Every structure is written in C-alpha cells, then in structure tokens.
GROMACS .gro file of C-alpha atoms in nm:
model
  193
    1PRO     CA    1   0.928   2.197   2.950
    2LEU     CA    2   0.815   2.399   2.649
    3ARG     CA    3   1.108   2.288   2.435
    4CYS     CA    4   0.995   1.931   2.503
    5LEU     CA    5   0.649   2.010   2.369
    6LEU     CA    6   0.789   2.195   2.066
    7SER     CA    7   1.013   1.900   1.978
    8MET     CA    8   0.726   1.655   2.027
    9LYS     CA    9   0.525   1.835   1.759
   10SER     CA   10   0.765   1.702   1.497
   11VAL     CA   11   0.883   1.379   1.658
   12ALA     CA   12   0.552   1.215   1.756
   13PRO     CA   13   0.377   1.243   1.417
   14ALA     CA   14   0.687   1.125   1.231
   15LEU     CA   15   0.726   0.821   1.457
   16GLY     CA   16   0.352   0.756   1.442
   17ALA     CA   17   0.373   0.745   1.063
   18GLY     CA   18   0.650   0.486   1.084
   19ASN     CA   19   0.945   0.713   1.013
   20GLY     CA   20   1.279   0.718   1.187
   21VAL     CA   21   1.376   1.049   1.346
   22VAL     CA   22   1.705   1.220   1.424
   23LEU     CA   23   1.645   1.497   1.676
   24LYS     CA   24   1.905   1.768   1.732
   25PRO     CA   25   1.791   1.991   2.022
   26HIS     CA   26   1.920   2.342   2.071
   27GLU     CA   27   2.250   2.333   2.257
   28ASP     CA   28   2.103   2.547   2.537
   29SER     CA   29   1.828   2.292   2.611
   30PRO     CA   30   1.965   1.945   2.538
   31ILE     CA   31   1.763   1.772   2.811
   32THR     CA   32   1.414   1.918   2.774
   33GLY     CA   33   1.456   1.956   2.398
   34GLY     CA   34   1.609   1.617   2.328
   35THR     CA   35   1.733   1.354   2.572
   36LEU     CA   36   1.416   1.365   2.782
   37ILE     CA   37   1.212   1.297   2.469
   38GLY     CA   38   1.441   1.009   2.379
   39LYS     CA   39   1.396   0.862   2.726
   40ILE     CA   40   1.016   0.900   2.713
   41PHE     CA   41   0.993   0.715   2.382
   42GLU     CA   42   1.244   0.452   2.496
   43GLU     CA   43   1.034   0.379   2.804
   44ALA     CA   44   0.722   0.372   2.585
   45GLY     CA   45   0.877   0.085   2.389
   46VAL     CA   46   0.989   0.258   2.069
   47PRO     CA   47   1.251   0.027   1.911
   48LYS     CA   48   1.615   0.129   1.949
   49GLY     CA   49   1.742   0.331   1.657
   50LEU     CA   50   1.402   0.462   1.550
   51LEU     CA   51   1.453   0.786   1.745
   52ASN     CA   52   1.806   0.917   1.771
   53VAL     CA   53   1.898   1.227   1.970
   54VAL     CA   54   2.215   1.413   1.870
   55VAL     CA   55   2.339   1.655   2.136
   56THR     CA   56   2.609   1.880   1.996
   57ASP     CA   57   2.692   2.237   1.915
   58ILE     CA   58   2.569   2.309   1.562
   59LYS     CA   59   2.916   2.439   1.473
   60GLU     CA   60   3.048   2.084   1.511
   61ILE     CA   61   2.817   1.933   1.250
   62GLY     CA   62   2.747   2.236   1.033
   63ASP     CA   63   2.533   2.176   0.726
   64ALA     CA   64   2.592   1.798   0.727
   65PHE     CA   65   2.282   1.749   0.937
   66VAL     CA   66   2.062   1.894   0.662
   67GLU     CA   67   2.268   1.776   0.364
   68HIS     CA   68   2.278   1.408   0.467
   69PRO     CA   69   2.120   1.200   0.188
   70ILE     CA   70   1.882   0.990   0.401
   71PRO     CA   71   1.628   1.235   0.550
   72ARG     CA   72   1.365   1.357   0.305
   73ILE     CA   73   1.212   1.607   0.546
   74ILE     CA   74   1.389   1.863   0.762
   75SER     CA   75   1.179   2.008   1.045
   76PHE     CA   76   1.308   2.319   1.222
   77THR     CA   77   1.170   2.541   1.497
   78GLY     CA   78   1.365   2.856   1.569
   79SER     CA   79   1.465   3.196   1.443
   80THR     CA   80   1.363   3.332   1.105
   81LYS     CA   81   1.726   3.392   1.007
   82VAL     CA   82   1.841   3.036   1.078
   83GLY     CA   83   1.517   2.887   0.946
   84SER     CA   84   1.554   3.071   0.616
   85TYR     CA   85   1.904   2.931   0.578
   86ILE     CA   86   1.796   2.577   0.668
   87GLY     CA   87   1.496   2.597   0.435
   88GLN     CA   88   1.714   2.705   0.142
   89LEU     CA   89   1.970   2.436   0.218
   90ALA     CA   90   1.698   2.169   0.243
   91VAL     CA   91   1.543   2.267  -0.091
   92LYS     CA   92   1.888   2.277  -0.253
   93ASN     CA   93   1.927   1.914  -0.142
   94PHE     CA   94   1.576   1.815  -0.263
   95LYS     CA   95   1.430   1.785   0.086
   96LYS     CA   96   1.100   1.919   0.215
   97PRO     CA   97   1.153   2.186   0.484
   98LEU     CA   98   0.894   2.219   0.762
   99LEU     CA   99   0.969   2.546   0.937
  100GLU     CA  100   0.815   2.703   1.245
  101LEU     CA  101   0.995   3.031   1.273
  102GLY     CA  102   1.014   3.287   1.548
  103GLY     CA  103   0.758   3.551   1.493
  104ASN     CA  104   0.660   3.891   1.604
  105SER     CA  105   0.335   3.790   1.764
  106ALA     CA  106   0.084   4.063   1.829
  107PHE     CA  107  -0.153   4.067   2.123
  108ILE     CA  108  -0.451   4.282   2.024
  109ILE     CA  109  -0.685   4.437   2.278
  110MET     CA  110  -1.006   4.595   2.151
  111GLU     CA  111  -1.215   4.847   2.343
  112ASP     CA  112  -1.484   4.592   2.430
  113ALA     CA  113  -1.231   4.364   2.602
  114ASP     CA  114  -1.239   4.271   2.968
  115ILE     CA  115  -0.933   4.478   3.067
  116ASP     CA  116  -0.846   4.275   3.375
  117TYR     CA  117  -0.857   3.952   3.173
  118ALA     CA  118  -0.652   4.114   2.896
  119VAL     CA  119  -0.389   4.221   3.152
  120GLN     CA  120  -0.367   3.864   3.289
  121ALA     CA  121  -0.345   3.713   2.940
  122ALA     CA  122  -0.090   3.967   2.813
  123THR     CA  123   0.127   3.917   3.122
  124PHE     CA  124   0.117   3.539   3.081
  125SER     CA  125   0.191   3.562   2.709
  126ARG     CA  126   0.477   3.806   2.746
  127PHE     CA  127   0.652   3.665   3.051
  128THR     CA  128   0.607   3.286   3.037
  129HIS     CA  129   0.955   3.131   3.032
  130GLN     CA  130   1.100   3.481   3.070
  131GLY     CA  131   0.948   3.572   2.732
  132GLN     CA  132   1.191   3.341   2.552
  133ILE     CA  133   0.940   3.137   2.355
  134CYS     CA  134   0.817   3.182   2.002
  135MET     CA  135   0.460   3.227   2.122
  136SER     CA  136   0.538   3.529   2.340
  137ALA     CA  137   0.351   3.846   2.256
  138ASN     CA  138   0.624   4.073   2.124
  139ARG     CA  139   0.380   4.355   2.051
  140ILE     CA  140   0.074   4.457   2.246
  141LEU     CA  141  -0.167   4.663   2.041
  142VAL     CA  142  -0.436   4.843   2.239
  143GLN     CA  143  -0.717   5.063   2.110
  144LYS     CA  144  -0.666   5.428   2.206
  145THR     CA  145  -0.989   5.449   2.407
  146ILE     CA  146  -0.863   5.193   2.662
  147TYR     CA  147  -0.489   5.241   2.622
  148GLN     CA  148  -0.419   5.430   2.946
  149GLU     CA  149  -0.634   5.198   3.158
  150PHE     CA  150  -0.459   4.896   3.011
  151ILE     CA  151  -0.109   5.043   3.052
  152ASP     CA  152  -0.174   5.136   3.415
  153LYS     CA  153  -0.309   4.791   3.504
  154PHE     CA  154  -0.047   4.606   3.297
  155GLY     CA  155   0.237   4.803   3.460
  156ALA     CA  156   0.096   4.733   3.804
  157LYS     CA  157   0.064   4.362   3.730
  158VAL     CA  158   0.413   4.329   3.583
  159SER     CA  159   0.564   4.509   3.884
  160THR     CA  160   0.433   4.227   4.106
  161LEU     CA  161   0.616   3.949   3.917
  162THR     CA  162   0.882   3.804   4.144
  163THR     CA  163   1.227   3.726   4.012
  164GLY     CA  164   1.474   3.476   4.147
  165ASP     CA  165   1.572   3.113   4.163
  166PRO     CA  166   1.341   2.906   3.940
  167SER     CA  167   1.339   2.625   4.197
  168ASP     CA  168   1.162   2.860   4.440
  169PRO     CA  169   0.783   2.820   4.390
  170GLN     CA  170   0.738   3.195   4.454
  171THR     CA  171   0.957   3.285   4.154
  172ILE     CA  172   0.771   3.390   3.840
  173LEU     CA  173   1.070   3.516   3.637
  174GLY     CA  174   1.389   3.314   3.649
  175PRO     CA  175   1.713   3.372   3.459
  176VAL     CA  176   1.732   3.397   3.082
  177ILE     CA  177   1.885   3.097   2.906
  178ASN     CA  178   2.227   3.235   2.806
  179ASN     CA  179   2.453   3.540   2.794
  180ARG     CA  180   2.339   3.632   2.444
  181GLN     CA  181   1.980   3.667   2.568
  182ALA     CA  182   2.096   3.870   2.869
  183GLU     CA  183   2.294   4.104   2.642
  184THR     CA  184   1.994   4.148   2.411
  185LEU     CA  185   1.777   4.244   2.708
  186GLN     CA  186   2.039   4.492   2.828
  187GLN     CA  187   2.042   4.652   2.480
  188LEU     CA  188   1.661   4.680   2.477
  189ILE     CA  189   1.663   4.841   2.821
  190ALA     CA  190   1.934   5.086   2.710
  191GLN     CA  191   1.723   5.184   2.408
  192VAL     CA  192   1.428   5.294   2.622
  193SER     CA  193   1.629   5.449   2.907
   0.00000   0.00000   0.00000
C-alpha cells in the first residue's frame, strides 16, 4: 500500500497539471507501485495513454527510460546510490530530476518526552512494512537521562511484535520483500552478535 502512495505523489500532480506520465514501478512491487495506480486512474476516467505503466526489470530498459527525448522531468523515489545516478543522467540529458532518496532518518527523544508515547511512535516508525520504507527511523537518538528507561520499554514492546503470514490479522511483521533484503538483515544481525 505504501508504494502506491509514494507513486501517487508524483503521478497525481503531473496528471492534474495536464501532463502525460510513464510510471515504472520497482520490480518487487509492480502491482501496488504501478498497475493498481493505472487501474485507479483508468476507472476515474483518465483518457487512455495519459498514464502508462511499464512493468519490467530495469536491466531490460537500462538508461533508455531516462534518456528518452520526450520527458522533461524524471521523478525518482529510491536509494541514494541509484537516485544519484539517475539525477546525473537526467541532467546530462537536459531534464529536471525530482529525487526523493532513501535517508537515514533519525528519531529523537528528549528527556521531557512521554516515554510510553515515544516507544509506541518509535516502534511504529521502525517496524511499519518490516522497516522497508524510506520513512523508517534508522537511528533512534535518546538523551542519556532517559536512555535506559526507553531501551527497556522499547525492547519489551518490540519483543511483543508477532511475526508470520501477512494475511493473518494478528501478524505485525511479515516477510521482507526479497532475498537481498533478507541477506542484508542477516548481515546486520551477524554484526551485533
């Protein structure tokens, strides 16, 4: 669902301004990041051809998607590494890049914070969609005076998160999106073990 919202941030304003859009969703989320959006706009009455969804592995189309002479703006949401490349390629081809790149979001908790509320908010921020969204808190910074209280309560809260089949309403944490993400998590766990 979140990929749908992220894609809409670029698609809806462009269509609203009268521009045609070619949307290429990430290959791991072609439905929620692309075809679902196409279907929504089709059912809303957007004329055929105004919004086009291209579902493919990026290796198949390479730089042609950005280098094509028609688009004047290239909008990209994703990693800093890929976004930097796309931004440079867009500028090289006299296009305006609009980039929303993966960050290293900090969640800051000051000593006057409501600790229980901070625990709830930090847990939501870190673990929504298995922590695989650009808005996840990748760092939690806590003032020393409340650090231990926060860590104890945060650890207790996180230990209650249920894992399993995402179709089960009791599941809070489902599977990660691909093997690459699973391997990255295994590496992070190995680093702290």
